CSV table of C-alpha atoms and ligand atoms in Angstrom, one decimal:
chain,number,residue,atom,x,y,z
A,1,MET,CA,31.4,10.7,-33.4
A,2,ASN,CA,28.9,8.9,-35.5
A,3,VAL,CA,26.5,11.8,-35.3
A,4,TYR,CA,29.2,14.0,-36.5
A,5,ASP,CA,30.2,11.6,-39.3
A,6,SER,CA,26.6,11.2,-40.4
A,7,HIS,CA,26.2,15.0,-40.6
A,8,ARG,CA,29.3,15.3,-42.8
A,9,MET,CA,28.0,12.5,-45.0
A,10,ALA,CA,24.6,14.1,-45.3
A,11,MET,CA,26.2,17.4,-46.4
A,12,MET,CA,28.2,15.5,-49.1
A,13,LEU,CA,25.0,14.0,-50.3
A,14,GLU,CA,23.3,17.4,-50.4
A,15,ASN,CA,26.2,18.6,-52.6
A,16,GLU,CA,25.5,15.6,-54.9
A,17,GLY,CA,21.9,16.7,-55.3
A,18,TYR,CA,20.3,14.5,-52.7
A,19,GLU,CA,17.6,15.8,-50.4
A,20,LYS,CA,16.8,14.5,-47.0
A,21,THR,CA,13.5,12.7,-46.4
A,22,ASP,CA,12.0,11.5,-43.1
A,23,LYS,CA,10.1,8.7,-44.9
A,24,GLN,CA,12.2,5.7,-45.8
A,25,GLU,CA,9.6,4.7,-48.4
A,26,ASP,CA,10.5,7.8,-50.3
A,27,ALA,CA,14.3,7.3,-50.2
A,28,ASP,CA,16.2,6.6,-53.4
A,29,LEU,CA,19.3,6.1,-51.2
A,30,VAL,CA,19.4,4.7,-47.6
A,31,LEU,CA,22.8,5.0,-45.9
A,32,PHE,CA,23.3,3.3,-42.5
A,33,ASN,CA,26.1,4.6,-40.3
A,34,THR,CA,27.1,1.9,-37.8
A,35,CYS,CA,28.8,1.3,-34.5
A,36,HIS,CA,30.8,-1.9,-33.6
A,37,ILE,CA,31.6,-1.0,-30.0
A,38,ARG,CA,29.3,-3.7,-28.6
A,39,GLU,CA,27.7,-6.7,-30.1
A,40,LYS,CA,24.2,-5.3,-29.8
A,41,ALA,CA,25.1,-2.3,-32.0
A,42,ALA,CA,26.2,-4.6,-34.9
A,43,GLU,CA,23.1,-6.9,-34.6
A,44,LYS,CA,20.9,-3.9,-34.8
A,45,LEU,CA,22.4,-3.1,-38.3
A,46,PHE,CA,21.3,-6.4,-39.7
A,47,SER,CA,17.8,-6.1,-38.4
A,48,ASP,CA,17.6,-2.6,-39.8
A,49,LEU,CA,19.0,-3.9,-43.2
A,50,GLY,CA,16.3,-6.6,-43.2
A,51,ARG,CA,13.6,-3.9,-42.9
A,52,ALA,CA,15.3,-1.8,-45.6
A,53,LEU,CA,15.2,-4.7,-48.0
A,54,ILE,CA,11.4,-5.0,-47.5
A,55,ILE,CA,11.0,-1.4,-48.4
A,56,LYS,CA,13.4,-1.7,-51.3
A,57,ASN,CA,11.3,-4.5,-52.8
A,58,GLU,CA,8.1,-2.6,-52.3
A,59,ARG,CA,9.6,0.4,-54.1
A,60,LEU,CA,10.7,-1.9,-56.9
A,61,GLU,CA,7.1,-2.9,-57.4
A,62,ARG,CA,6.2,0.8,-57.7
A,63,GLY,CA,9.1,1.2,-60.3
A,64,PHE,CA,11.7,2.8,-58.1
A,65,ASP,CA,15.3,1.7,-57.5
A,66,THR,CA,16.8,2.0,-54.0
A,67,ILE,CA,20.5,2.2,-53.3
A,68,ILE,CA,21.4,0.8,-49.9
A,69,GLY,CA,24.8,1.7,-48.3
A,70,VAL,CA,26.4,0.9,-45.0
A,71,ALA,CA,29.1,3.1,-43.4
A,72,GLY,CA,31.1,3.0,-40.2
A,73,CYS,CA,32.9,0.6,-37.9
A,74,VAL,CA,30.8,-2.5,-38.6
A,75,VAL,CA,32.0,-2.3,-42.2
A,76,GLN,CA,35.6,-1.9,-41.1
A,77,ALA,CA,35.3,-5.0,-39.0
A,78,GLU,CA,33.1,-7.2,-41.3
A,79,ASP,CA,34.5,-6.1,-44.7
A,80,GLU,CA,33.2,-8.3,-47.6
A,81,GLN,CA,31.3,-10.4,-45.0
A,82,ILE,CA,28.7,-7.8,-45.0
A,83,PHE,CA,27.6,-8.8,-48.5
A,84,LYS,CA,27.4,-12.5,-47.4
A,85,ARG,CA,24.8,-11.6,-44.8
A,86,ALA,CA,23.1,-8.9,-46.8
A,87,PRO,CA,23.9,-9.3,-50.6
A,88,TYR,CA,21.4,-6.5,-51.5
A,89,VAL,CA,23.7,-3.9,-49.9
A,90,ASP,CA,25.1,-1.8,-52.8
A,91,PHE,CA,28.1,-0.3,-51.1
A,92,ALA,CA,29.9,-0.2,-47.8
A,93,PHE,CA,32.8,1.8,-46.4
A,94,GLY,CA,34.6,2.3,-43.1
A,95,PRO,CA,34.9,5.4,-41.0
A,96,LEU,CA,38.1,6.6,-42.5
A,97,THR,CA,37.1,6.6,-46.2
A,98,TYR,CA,33.7,8.3,-46.3
A,99,HIS,CA,35.1,11.3,-48.3
A,100,ARG,CA,35.0,8.8,-51.2
A,101,LEU,CA,31.2,8.6,-51.0
A,102,PRO,CA,30.5,10.8,-54.1
A,103,GLN,CA,32.7,8.6,-56.3
A,104,ILE,CA,31.4,5.4,-54.9
A,105,LEU,CA,27.8,6.6,-55.5
A,106,LYS,CA,28.6,7.6,-59.1
A,107,ASP,CA,29.9,4.1,-59.8
A,108,ILE,CA,26.8,2.5,-58.3
A,109,GLU,CA,24.3,5.0,-59.9
A,110,THR,CA,25.8,4.3,-63.3
A,111,LYS,CA,25.9,0.6,-62.6
A,112,LYS,CA,29.6,0.5,-63.3
A,113,LYS,CA,30.2,-1.4,-60.1
A,114,GLN,CA,28.2,-3.3,-57.5
A,115,ASN,CA,28.9,-4.5,-54.0
A,116,VAL,CA,31.6,-1.9,-53.6
A,117,VAL,CA,33.5,-2.1,-50.3
A,118,ASP,CA,36.2,0.3,-49.1
A,119,THR,CA,37.9,-0.5,-45.8
A,120,GLU,CA,41.3,1.0,-46.6
A,121,PHE,CA,43.2,2.9,-43.9
A,122,PRO,CA,44.2,5.6,-46.3
A,123,ALA,CA,47.3,7.7,-46.1
A,124,GLU,CA,45.3,10.8,-46.8
A,125,SER,CA,43.0,12.4,-44.2
A,126,LYS,CA,39.4,12.4,-45.1
A,127,PHE,CA,39.0,15.8,-43.5
A,128,ASP,CA,41.1,17.3,-46.4
A,129,PHE,CA,38.5,16.2,-48.9
A,130,LEU,CA,35.2,16.9,-47.2
A,131,PRO,CA,33.1,19.9,-48.1
A,132,GLU,CA,33.0,22.7,-45.5
A,133,ASN,CA,31.0,22.0,-42.4
A,134,LYS,CA,27.9,24.0,-41.6
A,135,ALA,CA,26.0,24.2,-38.3
A,136,LEU,CA,22.6,22.5,-38.0
A,137,GLY,CA,21.7,24.4,-34.9
A,138,GLY,CA,23.1,26.0,-31.8
A,139,CYS,CA,25.2,23.0,-30.8
A,140,SER,CA,27.7,21.4,-33.0
A,141,PHE,CA,30.2,18.6,-32.8
A,142,LEU,CA,33.7,19.1,-34.2
A,143,ALA,CA,36.0,16.1,-34.7
A,144,ILE,CA,39.6,17.1,-33.8
A,145,GLN,CA,41.1,13.7,-33.3
A,146,GLU,CA,40.3,10.2,-34.4
A,147,GLY,CA,41.5,6.6,-33.7
A,148,CYS,CA,43.3,5.3,-30.6
A,149,ASP,CA,46.6,3.8,-29.6
A,150,ASN,CA,45.6,2.7,-26.2
A,151,PHE,CA,44.4,-0.8,-26.9
A,152,CYS,CA,42.2,-1.4,-24.0
A,153,THR,CA,41.8,-5.1,-24.1
A,154,TYR,CA,38.0,-5.1,-24.6
A,155,CYS,CA,37.9,-2.4,-27.3
A,156,VAL,CA,37.6,-2.5,-31.1
A,157,VAL,CA,38.3,1.1,-31.7
A,158,PRO,CA,42.0,0.8,-32.4
A,159,TYR,CA,41.2,-1.8,-35.1
A,160,THR,CA,38.2,0.0,-36.6
A,161,ARG,CA,39.2,3.7,-36.4
A,162,GLY,CA,42.9,3.0,-36.7
A,163,VAL,CA,45.9,4.7,-35.1
A,164,GLU,CA,45.5,8.1,-33.4
A,165,TYR,CA,45.4,11.0,-35.7
A,166,SER,CA,45.0,14.7,-34.8
A,167,ARG,CA,43.8,17.3,-37.2
A,168,PRO,CA,46.0,20.4,-37.7
A,169,VAL,CA,45.2,23.4,-35.4
A,170,LYS,CA,44.3,25.7,-38.4
A,171,ASP,CA,41.8,23.2,-39.8
A,172,VAL,CA,40.0,22.9,-36.4
A,173,LEU,CA,39.9,26.7,-36.0
A,174,ASP,CA,38.6,27.3,-39.5
A,175,GLU,CA,35.9,24.7,-39.0
A,176,ALA,CA,35.0,26.2,-35.7
A,177,LYS,CA,34.7,29.7,-37.3
A,178,LYS,CA,32.5,28.3,-40.0
A,179,LEU,CA,30.2,26.6,-37.4
A,180,ILE,CA,29.9,29.9,-35.4
A,181,GLU,CA,29.2,31.9,-38.6
A,182,THR,CA,26.4,29.5,-39.4
A,183,GLY,CA,24.7,29.7,-36.0
A,184,THR,CA,26.6,27.6,-33.5
A,185,LEU,CA,26.9,28.8,-29.9
A,186,GLU,CA,28.3,25.6,-28.5
A,187,ILE,CA,31.0,23.3,-29.8
A,188,ASN,CA,31.7,19.8,-28.5
A,189,LEU,CA,35.3,18.8,-29.6
A,190,LEU,CA,35.3,15.1,-30.4
A,191,GLY,CA,37.9,12.3,-30.4
A,192,GLN,CA,38.0,8.8,-29.2
A,193,ASN,CA,40.9,10.0,-27.1
A,194,VAL,CA,40.3,13.7,-27.4
A,195,ASN,CA,42.7,14.8,-24.7
A,196,SER,CA,45.7,13.2,-26.3
A,197,TYR,CA,45.2,15.7,-29.2
A,198,HIS,CA,48.5,16.7,-30.6
A,199,GLY,CA,47.7,18.5,-33.9
A,200,GLU,CA,50.3,20.6,-35.7
A,201,ASP,CA,50.2,24.4,-35.8
A,202,GLU,CA,51.2,26.4,-38.9
A,203,ASN,CA,54.9,26.1,-37.9
A,204,GLY,CA,54.7,22.4,-37.6
A,205,LYS,CA,54.8,22.5,-33.8
A,206,GLU,CA,52.6,19.9,-32.0
A,207,ARG,CA,50.0,21.5,-29.9
A,208,SER,CA,47.9,20.2,-27.0
A,209,LEU,CA,44.1,20.1,-26.4
A,210,ALA,CA,44.7,22.8,-23.8
A,211,TYR,CA,46.3,25.0,-26.4
A,212,LEU,CA,43.4,24.5,-28.7
A,213,ILE,CA,40.8,25.3,-26.0
A,214,ASN,CA,42.6,28.5,-25.3
A,215,LYS,CA,42.6,29.4,-29.0
A,216,LEU,CA,38.9,28.5,-29.4
A,217,ALA,CA,38.0,30.6,-26.4
A,218,GLU,CA,39.2,33.7,-28.3
A,219,LEU,CA,36.7,33.2,-31.0
A,220,ASP,CA,33.9,35.8,-31.0
A,221,GLY,CA,30.4,34.4,-30.7
A,222,LEU,CA,31.3,31.0,-29.1
A,223,LYS,CA,29.4,30.7,-25.8
A,224,ARG,CA,30.1,27.1,-24.8
A,225,LEU,CA,32.8,24.6,-25.2
A,226,ARG,CA,33.0,20.9,-24.3
A,227,TYR,CA,35.3,18.0,-25.2
A,228,THR,CA,34.6,14.3,-25.4
A,229,THR,CA,35.9,11.6,-24.7
A,230,SER,CA,38.9,11.9,-22.4
A,231,TYR,CA,41.3,9.2,-21.3
A,232,PRO,CA,42.0,9.7,-17.5
A,233,ALA,CA,45.8,9.1,-17.7
A,234,ASP,CA,46.2,11.8,-20.3
A,235,VAL,CA,44.5,14.6,-18.3
A,236,THR,CA,47.4,17.1,-18.0
A,237,ASP,CA,47.9,19.9,-15.5
A,238,GLU,CA,47.6,22.3,-18.4
A,239,LEU,CA,44.2,20.9,-19.3
A,240,ILE,CA,43.1,21.1,-15.7
A,241,LEU,CA,44.0,24.7,-15.7
A,242,CYS,CA,41.6,25.3,-18.6
A,243,HIS,CA,38.8,24.3,-16.3
A,244,LYS,CA,39.9,27.1,-14.0
A,245,ASN,CA,40.6,29.8,-16.5
A,246,ILE,CA,38.3,29.3,-19.5
A,247,GLY,CA,34.9,30.6,-18.8
A,248,ILE,CA,33.2,29.0,-21.8
A,249,LEU,CA,34.4,25.6,-20.9
A,250,MET,CA,31.3,23.9,-19.4
A,251,PRO,CA,31.5,22.6,-15.9
A,252,TYR,CA,30.8,19.0,-16.9
A,253,LEU,CA,33.3,16.4,-17.9
A,254,HIS,CA,32.9,12.8,-19.2
A,255,LEU,CA,35.9,10.9,-17.9
A,256,PRO,CA,35.3,7.1,-18.3
A,257,VAL,CA,36.8,5.1,-15.5
A,258,GLN,CA,35.4,1.7,-16.6
A,259,SER,CA,36.0,-0.1,-13.3
A,260,GLY,CA,36.8,0.8,-9.7
A,261,SER,CA,39.1,-2.3,-9.2
A,262,ASN,CA,42.8,-1.9,-9.9
A,263,LYS,CA,43.0,-5.6,-10.8
A,264,ILE,CA,40.3,-5.2,-13.5
A,265,LEU,CA,41.8,-1.9,-14.7
A,266,LYS,CA,45.1,-3.7,-15.2
A,267,LEU,CA,43.5,-6.5,-17.1
A,268,MET,CA,41.8,-3.9,-19.2
A,269,ASN,CA,45.2,-2.4,-20.0
A,270,ARG,CA,44.0,1.0,-18.7
A,271,ARG,CA,46.8,3.3,-17.7
A,272,HIS,CA,45.1,4.6,-14.6
A,273,THR,CA,44.3,3.2,-11.1
A,274,ARG,CA,41.4,4.0,-8.9
A,275,GLU,CA,43.8,6.2,-6.9
A,276,THR,CA,45.2,8.2,-9.8
A,277,TYR,CA,41.7,8.6,-11.2
A,278,ILE,CA,40.3,10.0,-7.9
A,279,GLU,CA,43.3,12.3,-7.7
A,280,THR,CA,42.7,13.6,-11.2
A,281,VAL,CA,39.0,14.3,-10.4
A,282,GLN,CA,40.0,16.0,-7.2
A,283,LYS,CA,42.4,18.3,-9.1
A,284,LEU,CA,39.7,19.1,-11.7
A,285,LYS,CA,37.2,19.9,-8.9
A,286,GLU,CA,39.8,22.1,-7.2
A,287,ALA,CA,40.3,24.0,-10.5
A,288,ASN,CA,36.5,24.4,-10.9
A,289,PRO,CA,34.5,23.7,-7.8
A,290,LYS,CA,31.3,23.7,-9.9
A,291,LEU,CA,32.6,20.8,-12.1
A,292,GLU,CA,30.5,17.7,-12.2
A,293,MET,CA,31.5,14.3,-13.6
A,294,SER,CA,30.1,11.7,-15.9
A,295,SER,CA,31.6,8.3,-16.8
A,296,ASP,CA,31.4,5.0,-18.7
A,297,PHE,CA,31.5,1.6,-16.8
A,298,ILE,CA,31.8,-2.0,-18.0
A,299,VAL,CA,30.5,-4.7,-15.6
A,300,GLY,CA,31.3,-8.4,-15.9
A,301,PHE,CA,34.8,-8.0,-17.5
A,302,PRO,CA,36.7,-11.3,-17.3
A,303,PHE,CA,37.8,-12.2,-13.8
A,304,GLU,CA,35.6,-9.6,-12.2
A,305,THR,CA,34.6,-10.9,-8.8
A,306,ASP,CA,31.9,-9.6,-6.4
A,307,GLU,CA,34.7,-7.8,-4.5
A,308,ASP,CA,35.9,-6.1,-7.7
A,309,PHE,CA,32.4,-5.0,-8.5
A,310,GLU,CA,32.0,-3.6,-4.9
A,311,GLN,CA,35.1,-1.5,-5.6
A,312,THR,CA,33.3,0.0,-8.6
A,313,LEU,CA,30.2,0.8,-6.5
A,314,ASP,CA,32.5,2.3,-3.9
A,315,LEU,CA,34.2,4.5,-6.5
A,316,VAL,CA,30.8,5.7,-7.8
A,317,ASP,CA,30.0,6.8,-4.2
A,318,LYS,CA,33.3,8.6,-3.8
A,319,ILE,CA,33.0,10.5,-7.1
A,320,GLY,CA,29.3,11.1,-7.1
A,321,TYR,CA,28.7,11.1,-10.8
A,322,ILE,CA,25.7,13.1,-12.0
A,323,GLN,CA,25.3,11.0,-15.2
A,324,ALA,CA,26.9,7.8,-16.6
A,325,PHE,CA,26.7,5.1,-19.2
A,326,SER,CA,27.1,1.5,-18.1
A,327,PHE,CA,27.4,-1.6,-20.1
A,328,LYS,CA,27.7,-5.4,-19.7
A,329,TYR,CA,31.1,-6.5,-21.0
A,330,SER,CA,30.6,-7.6,-24.6
A,331,LYS,CA,33.1,-9.9,-26.3
A,332,ARG,CA,34.5,-8.3,-29.4
A,333,PRO,CA,36.2,-10.6,-32.0
A,334,GLY,CA,40.0,-10.0,-32.3
A,335,THR,CA,40.4,-8.2,-29.0
A,336,PRO,CA,42.5,-9.8,-26.2
A,337,ALA,CA,39.7,-9.9,-23.6
A,338,ALA,CA,37.5,-12.0,-25.8
A,339,THR,CA,39.7,-15.0,-25.4
A,340,MET,CA,40.6,-14.5,-21.7
A,341,ASP,CA,39.7,-17.2,-19.2
A,342,GLY,CA,37.4,-16.1,-16.4
A,343,GLN,CA,34.5,-14.9,-18.5
A,344,VAL,CA,31.6,-13.9,-16.3
A,345,SER,CA,28.1,-15.4,-16.9
A,346,GLU,CA,25.4,-13.4,-18.5
A,347,LYS,CA,23.3,-13.7,-15.4
A,348,VAL,CA,25.9,-12.2,-13.1
A,349,LYS,CA,26.6,-9.4,-15.7
A,350,LYS,CA,22.9,-8.5,-15.7
A,351,GLU,CA,22.6,-8.5,-11.9
A,352,ARG,CA,25.7,-6.3,-11.6
A,353,LEU,CA,24.4,-3.9,-14.3
A,354,ASP,CA,21.1,-3.6,-12.5
A,355,VAL,CA,22.7,-2.8,-9.2
A,356,LEU,CA,25.1,-0.3,-10.8
A,357,GLN,CA,22.5,1.4,-12.8
A,358,THR,CA,20.1,1.7,-9.9
A,359,LYS,CA,22.9,3.5,-8.0
A,360,LEU,CA,23.8,5.7,-11.0
A,361,PHE,CA,20.2,6.7,-11.8
A,362,GLY,CA,19.7,7.5,-8.1
A,363,LEU,CA,22.6,9.9,-8.1
A,364,GLN,CA,21.4,11.5,-11.4
A,365,GLU,CA,18.0,12.0,-9.9
A,366,LYS,CA,19.4,13.4,-6.7
A,367,PHE,CA,21.5,15.9,-8.7
A,368,ASN,CA,18.6,16.9,-10.9
A,369,ILE,CA,16.3,17.4,-7.9
A,370,SER,CA,19.0,19.6,-6.3
A,371,CYS,CA,18.7,21.9,-9.3
A,372,VAL,CA,15.0,22.7,-8.6
A,373,GLY,CA,14.7,26.4,-7.8
A,374,GLN,CA,18.1,27.2,-9.4
A,375,MET,CA,18.6,29.2,-12.6
A,376,PHE,CA,20.6,27.9,-15.5
A,377,ASP,CA,21.6,29.0,-19.0
A,378,VAL,CA,19.7,26.7,-21.3
A,379,LEU,CA,20.6,26.3,-25.0
A,380,PHE,CA,17.5,25.2,-26.9
A,381,GLU,CA,18.0,22.4,-29.4
A,382,GLN,CA,14.7,20.7,-30.2
A,383,HIS,CA,11.0,21.1,-30.2
A,384,GLY,CA,9.0,19.6,-27.3
A,385,ARG,CA,5.8,17.6,-27.6
A,386,HIS,CA,3.6,20.6,-26.7
A,387,LYS,CA,3.1,23.7,-28.8
A,388,GLY,CA,5.5,26.5,-27.9
A,389,GLN,CA,7.6,24.1,-25.9
A,390,LEU,CA,11.3,23.7,-26.6
A,391,ILE,CA,13.9,21.3,-25.1
A,392,GLY,CA,17.4,22.6,-24.3
A,393,ARG,CA,20.4,21.7,-22.2
A,394,THR,CA,21.9,23.2,-19.1
A,395,PRO,CA,25.7,23.4,-18.8
A,396,TYR,CA,25.5,20.0,-17.1
A,397,MET,CA,23.8,18.4,-20.2
A,398,GLN,CA,20.5,18.0,-18.4
A,399,ASN,CA,17.4,18.2,-20.7
A,400,VAL,CA,15.1,21.0,-19.8
A,401,HIS,CA,11.6,21.4,-21.2
A,402,ALA,CA,10.3,25.0,-21.2
A,403,ALA,CA,7.5,27.0,-22.7
A,404,VAL,CA,9.0,29.9,-24.8
A,405,THR,CA,7.7,32.9,-26.6
A,406,GLY,CA,9.4,34.0,-29.8
A,407,ASP,CA,12.1,32.2,-31.7
A,408,MET,CA,14.4,30.8,-29.1
A,409,MET,CA,15.6,27.7,-31.1
A,410,GLY,CA,19.4,27.6,-31.1
A,411,LYS,CA,19.6,30.3,-28.5
A,412,ILE,CA,20.4,30.6,-24.9
A,413,ALA,CA,18.0,31.7,-22.2
A,414,LYS,CA,18.0,31.9,-18.4
A,415,VAL,CA,15.7,29.2,-17.1
A,416,LYS,CA,14.5,28.6,-13.5
A,417,ILE,CA,14.1,24.9,-12.9
A,418,THR,CA,10.6,24.1,-11.5
A,419,ASN,CA,10.5,20.3,-11.6
A,420,ALA,CA,13.0,17.4,-12.1
A,421,THR,CA,13.1,13.7,-12.6
A,422,THR,CA,16.0,11.3,-13.4
A,423,ASN,CA,16.0,12.0,-17.1
A,424,SER,CA,14.6,15.5,-17.6
A,425,MET,CA,13.7,18.7,-16.0
A,426,GLU,CA,11.1,21.4,-16.5
A,427,GLY,CA,11.7,25.1,-16.2
A,428,LYS,CA,10.4,28.6,-16.7
A,429,VAL,CA,12.2,31.1,-18.9
A,430,ILE,CA,13.1,34.2,-16.9
B,1,5AD,N1,32.0,-4.3,-24.0
B,1,5AD,C1,31.2,-3.4,-23.2
B,1,5AD,N2,31.4,-2.1,-23.3
B,1,5AD,C2,32.4,-1.6,-24.1
B,1,5AD,N3,32.8,-0.3,-24.3
B,1,5AD,C3,33.8,-0.4,-25.2
B,1,5AD,N4,34.0,-1.6,-25.6
B,1,5AD,C4,33.2,-2.4,-24.9
B,1,5AD,C5,32.9,-3.8,-24.8
B,1,5AD,N5,33.7,-4.7,-25.5
B,1,5AD,C6,32.3,0.8,-23.6
B,1,5AD,C7,33.3,1.6,-22.8
B,1,5AD,C8,33.6,2.8,-23.6
B,1,5AD,C9,32.2,3.0,-24.2
B,1,5AD,C10,32.3,3.9,-25.4
B,1,5AD,O1,31.8,1.8,-24.6
B,1,5AD,O2,32.7,1.9,-21.5
B,1,5AD,O3,34.0,3.9,-22.8
B,2,SF4,FE1,38.8,2.0,-26.8
B,2,SF4,FE2,38.8,4.3,-25.4
B,2,SF4,FE3,40.5,2.3,-24.7
B,2,SF4,FE4,40.9,3.7,-27.0
B,2,SF4,S1,40.9,4.5,-24.8
B,2,SF4,S2,41.0,1.5,-26.7
B,2,SF4,S3,38.8,4.1,-27.7
B,2,SF4,S4,38.2,2.3,-24.7
């Protein structure tokens, strides 16, 4: 979501006459987009800001001003506090008000205001005010839903991105058409809780994610469709059917389970159990036998015992994820879990994370190696390290390096996998 938001902000800045530079020393404006999901992400901002201040001072000696801005969820959580820790920050706004960036910038540039902060939860939707989206390449993100009403006890999202909001069907389809017109072959629909999408159609009728997927599949030129991130309890039979019937829906689904222990899932306020989760995955795999799964895990949640953790390891074996993200539980101020008794020591969290990640990486490597000798459609997205080499993704999101002739960037080619490791694969364009 932050990649998508950053892209939309960059486009707004382009409209304001700014040009992108890869060298921070050359930047008249530096805008950090931030994440508050775990403590580490917030700390990273302040060390990045410290480095930006050094560059700002060096530039000042050369006679150039530098505007420093901060966007995203850290601002929503810290509000004015951000200026206490970093008084040289010129402006800051949360994830729901970035459409106001041009006005804020004007105020700063003309020195009308300083230390501007905007953390309102506005009544208007920012999407109605943003300039049209354009593709950067063959793959694009498209935010269709934002915010969350689930209130998992560890999570800041309901407090930083606010209540659940779904964009109207027409807006989503219009943005998708624009992305396809400007070169997109793959769209990844985004939302913190994307499968609870309930946007209105032109008659004011609420429509589901499954409806939207069916509509998007009718668009000419769209070759691949994904959606991220889903909430297990909201996977409907209608959505499962999409995995059977919609050819462009990729056979890879990120469905975070967080824990394999029902006791922990309850404490997390998740609305699924290990049994309902396994059943959902079974149904999805029946709908599309080629479907593979990915997930998020939290280890060391309050009250997690060795037995609870064993249940998570057991679930991993049962599902056989081909990819996953796993994190040590991180206390987030203001969330219920932060003040729960039964906090787990850092040492135990680390040990459990090591064990879980060894297992997950093992599964990922096994899957990648099983792909050697097989042919996949690869959508090329970036340049590789060697001349003539591009990096693209298979339907399963694996990175593939391949030598190509001609301009294949942003295009799909058939690639035979020749070599694979845990994190990447090599292939030959056929
Ligand atoms: N501590 C650790 N991990 C967290 N996540 C969300 N909040 C926390 C937290 N407080 C993880 C979840 C979620 C992913 C985006 O980040 O696994 O699915
Ligand atoms: Fe956070 Fe996801 Fe739970 Fe919502 S469903 S509270 S975004 S972890």
